[in-house]
Tab-separated table of C-alpha atoms in Angstrom:
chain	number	residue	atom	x	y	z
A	1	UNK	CA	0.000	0.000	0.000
A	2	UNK	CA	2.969	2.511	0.879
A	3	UNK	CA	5.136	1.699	-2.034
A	4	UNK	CA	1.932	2.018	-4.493
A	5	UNK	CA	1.154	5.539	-2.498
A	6	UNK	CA	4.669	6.648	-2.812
A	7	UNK	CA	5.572	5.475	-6.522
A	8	UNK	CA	1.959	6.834	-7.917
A	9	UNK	CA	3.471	10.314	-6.181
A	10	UNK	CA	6.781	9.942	-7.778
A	11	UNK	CA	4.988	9.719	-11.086
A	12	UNK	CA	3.028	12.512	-10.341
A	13	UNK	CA	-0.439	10.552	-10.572
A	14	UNK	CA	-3.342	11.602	-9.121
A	15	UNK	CA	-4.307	8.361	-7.844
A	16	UNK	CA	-1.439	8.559	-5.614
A	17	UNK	CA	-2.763	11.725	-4.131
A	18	UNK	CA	-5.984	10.185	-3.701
A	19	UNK	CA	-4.551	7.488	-1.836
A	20	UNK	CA	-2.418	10.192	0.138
A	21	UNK	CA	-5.486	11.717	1.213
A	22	UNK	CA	-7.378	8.567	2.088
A	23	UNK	CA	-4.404	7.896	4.695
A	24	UNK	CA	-4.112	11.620	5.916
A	25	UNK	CA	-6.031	10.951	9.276
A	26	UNK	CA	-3.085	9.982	11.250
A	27	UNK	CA	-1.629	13.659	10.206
A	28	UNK	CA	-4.801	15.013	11.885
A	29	UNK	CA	-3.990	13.184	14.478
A	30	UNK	CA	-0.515	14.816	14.995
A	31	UNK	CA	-1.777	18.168	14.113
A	32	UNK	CA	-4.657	18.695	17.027
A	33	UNK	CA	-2.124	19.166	19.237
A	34	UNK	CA	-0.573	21.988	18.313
A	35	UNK	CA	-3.529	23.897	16.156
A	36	UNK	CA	-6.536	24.276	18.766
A	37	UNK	CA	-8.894	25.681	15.286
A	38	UNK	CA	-10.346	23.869	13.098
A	39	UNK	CA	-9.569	26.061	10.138
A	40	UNK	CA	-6.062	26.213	10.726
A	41	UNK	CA	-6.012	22.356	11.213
A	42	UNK	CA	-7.342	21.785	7.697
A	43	UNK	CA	-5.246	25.131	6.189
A	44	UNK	CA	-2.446	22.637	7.620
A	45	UNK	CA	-3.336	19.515	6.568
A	46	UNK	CA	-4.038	20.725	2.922
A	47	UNK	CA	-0.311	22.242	3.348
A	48	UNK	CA	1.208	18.999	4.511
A	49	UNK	CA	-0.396	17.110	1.295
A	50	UNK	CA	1.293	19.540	-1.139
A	51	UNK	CA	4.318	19.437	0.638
A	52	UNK	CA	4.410	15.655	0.107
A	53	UNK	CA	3.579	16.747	-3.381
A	54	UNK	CA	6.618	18.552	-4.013
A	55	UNK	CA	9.255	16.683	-1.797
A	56	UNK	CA	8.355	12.993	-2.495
A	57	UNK	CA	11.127	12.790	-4.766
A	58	UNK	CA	13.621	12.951	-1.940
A	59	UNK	CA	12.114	10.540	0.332
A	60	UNK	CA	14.559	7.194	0.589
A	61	UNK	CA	13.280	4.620	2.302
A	62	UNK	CA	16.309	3.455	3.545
A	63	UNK	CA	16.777	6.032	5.181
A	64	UNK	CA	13.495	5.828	7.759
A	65	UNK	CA	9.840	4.935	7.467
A	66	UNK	CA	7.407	6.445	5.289
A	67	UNK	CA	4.983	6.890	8.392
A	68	UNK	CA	7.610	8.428	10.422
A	69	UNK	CA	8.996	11.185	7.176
A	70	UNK	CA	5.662	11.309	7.288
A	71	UNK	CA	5.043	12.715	10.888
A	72	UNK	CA	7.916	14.483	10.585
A	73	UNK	CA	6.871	16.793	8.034
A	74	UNK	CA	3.588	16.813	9.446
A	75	UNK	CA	4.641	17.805	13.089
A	76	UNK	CA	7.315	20.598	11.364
A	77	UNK	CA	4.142	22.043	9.149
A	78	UNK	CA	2.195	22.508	12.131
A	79	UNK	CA	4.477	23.899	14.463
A	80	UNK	CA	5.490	26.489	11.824
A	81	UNK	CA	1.892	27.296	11.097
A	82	UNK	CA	1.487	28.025	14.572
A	83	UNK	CA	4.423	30.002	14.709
A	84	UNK	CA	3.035	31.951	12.106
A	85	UNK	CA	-0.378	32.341	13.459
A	86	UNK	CA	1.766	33.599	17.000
A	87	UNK	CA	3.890	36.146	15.092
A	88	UNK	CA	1.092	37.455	13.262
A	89	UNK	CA	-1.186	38.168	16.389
A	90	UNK	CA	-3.730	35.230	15.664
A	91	UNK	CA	-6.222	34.604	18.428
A	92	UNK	CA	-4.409	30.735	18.960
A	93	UNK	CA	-0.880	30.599	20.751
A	94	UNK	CA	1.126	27.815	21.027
A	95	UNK	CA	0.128	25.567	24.439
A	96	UNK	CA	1.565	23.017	26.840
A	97	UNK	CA	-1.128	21.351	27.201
A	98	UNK	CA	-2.767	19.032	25.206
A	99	UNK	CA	-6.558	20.528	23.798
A	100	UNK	CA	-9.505	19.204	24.926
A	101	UNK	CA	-11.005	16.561	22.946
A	102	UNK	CA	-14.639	18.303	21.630
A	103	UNK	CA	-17.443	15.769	22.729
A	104	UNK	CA	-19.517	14.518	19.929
A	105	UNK	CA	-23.430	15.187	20.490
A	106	UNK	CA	-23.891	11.568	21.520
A	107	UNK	CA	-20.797	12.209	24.014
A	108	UNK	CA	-22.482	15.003	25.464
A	109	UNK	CA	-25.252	13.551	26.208
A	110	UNK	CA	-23.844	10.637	28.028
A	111	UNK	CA	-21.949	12.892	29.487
A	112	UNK	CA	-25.084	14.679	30.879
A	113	UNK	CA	-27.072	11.559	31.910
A	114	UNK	CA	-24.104	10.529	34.012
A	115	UNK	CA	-23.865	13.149	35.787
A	116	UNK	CA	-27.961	13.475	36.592
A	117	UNK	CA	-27.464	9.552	37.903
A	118	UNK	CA	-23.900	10.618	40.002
A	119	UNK	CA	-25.999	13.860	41.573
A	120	UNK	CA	-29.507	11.585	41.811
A	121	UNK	CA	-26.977	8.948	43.618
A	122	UNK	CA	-25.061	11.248	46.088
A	123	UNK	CA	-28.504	12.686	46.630
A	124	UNK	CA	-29.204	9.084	47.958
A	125	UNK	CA	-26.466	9.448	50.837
A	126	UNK	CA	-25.917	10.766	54.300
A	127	UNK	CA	-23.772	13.616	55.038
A	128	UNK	CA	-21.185	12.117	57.082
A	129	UNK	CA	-21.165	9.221	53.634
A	130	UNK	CA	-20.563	12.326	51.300
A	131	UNK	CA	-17.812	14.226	53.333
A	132	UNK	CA	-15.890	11.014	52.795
């Protein structure tokens, strides 16, 4: 699957960009980190597929893994996107900590019943049971 990816991208084929993008979710995955919004984490992601684009030619094998050149260019891309974003005055700077993961609706509300049976159970108890 790799080689195919990376030879249809050496010959410039679409198909091999196709393919590209089919496997581009684990670049999403190494981009959330460091871009909080959702814009700029697709502005980057579109950014990291032309930059495989253009420097495919380069890429030896033999020299590492195609999933970790890969990351690598990925985690670079974003880190100077955020720099940019920073230098430029843009509403995200660059964090230590790791972004919240944003709850899906059906999250949410699992989230919410929990929470109603947690309160309806501590309801349940004495005081003395909820200091502890």
């Amino acid at each position: 699957q790799k080689r195919k990816i990376i030879a249809l991208l050496r010959e410039r084929d679409e198909q091999g960009l196709h393919a590209l993008l089919d496997t581009m979710g684990r670049c999403a995955n190494v981009i959330a980190p460091i871009l909080r919004d959702p814009q700029e984490r697709e502005d980057c992601l579109s950014e990291v597929t032309m930059r495989v684009w253009e420097k495919i030619d380069p890429f030896q094998e033999e020299r590492g893994s195609w999933n970790g050149w890969l990351t690598s260019l990925t985690r670079h891309a974003a880190l100077n996107h955020a720099r940019r974003i920073s230098r430029h005055g843009g509403a995200e700077a660059l964090s230590e900590d790791p972004p919240l993961p944003e709850l899906t609706p059906e999250e949410a509300l699992l989230r919410q019943e929990r929470q109603t049976a947690l309160q309806a159970a501590l309801g349940q108890l004495s005081a003395g049971e909820r200091l502890l």
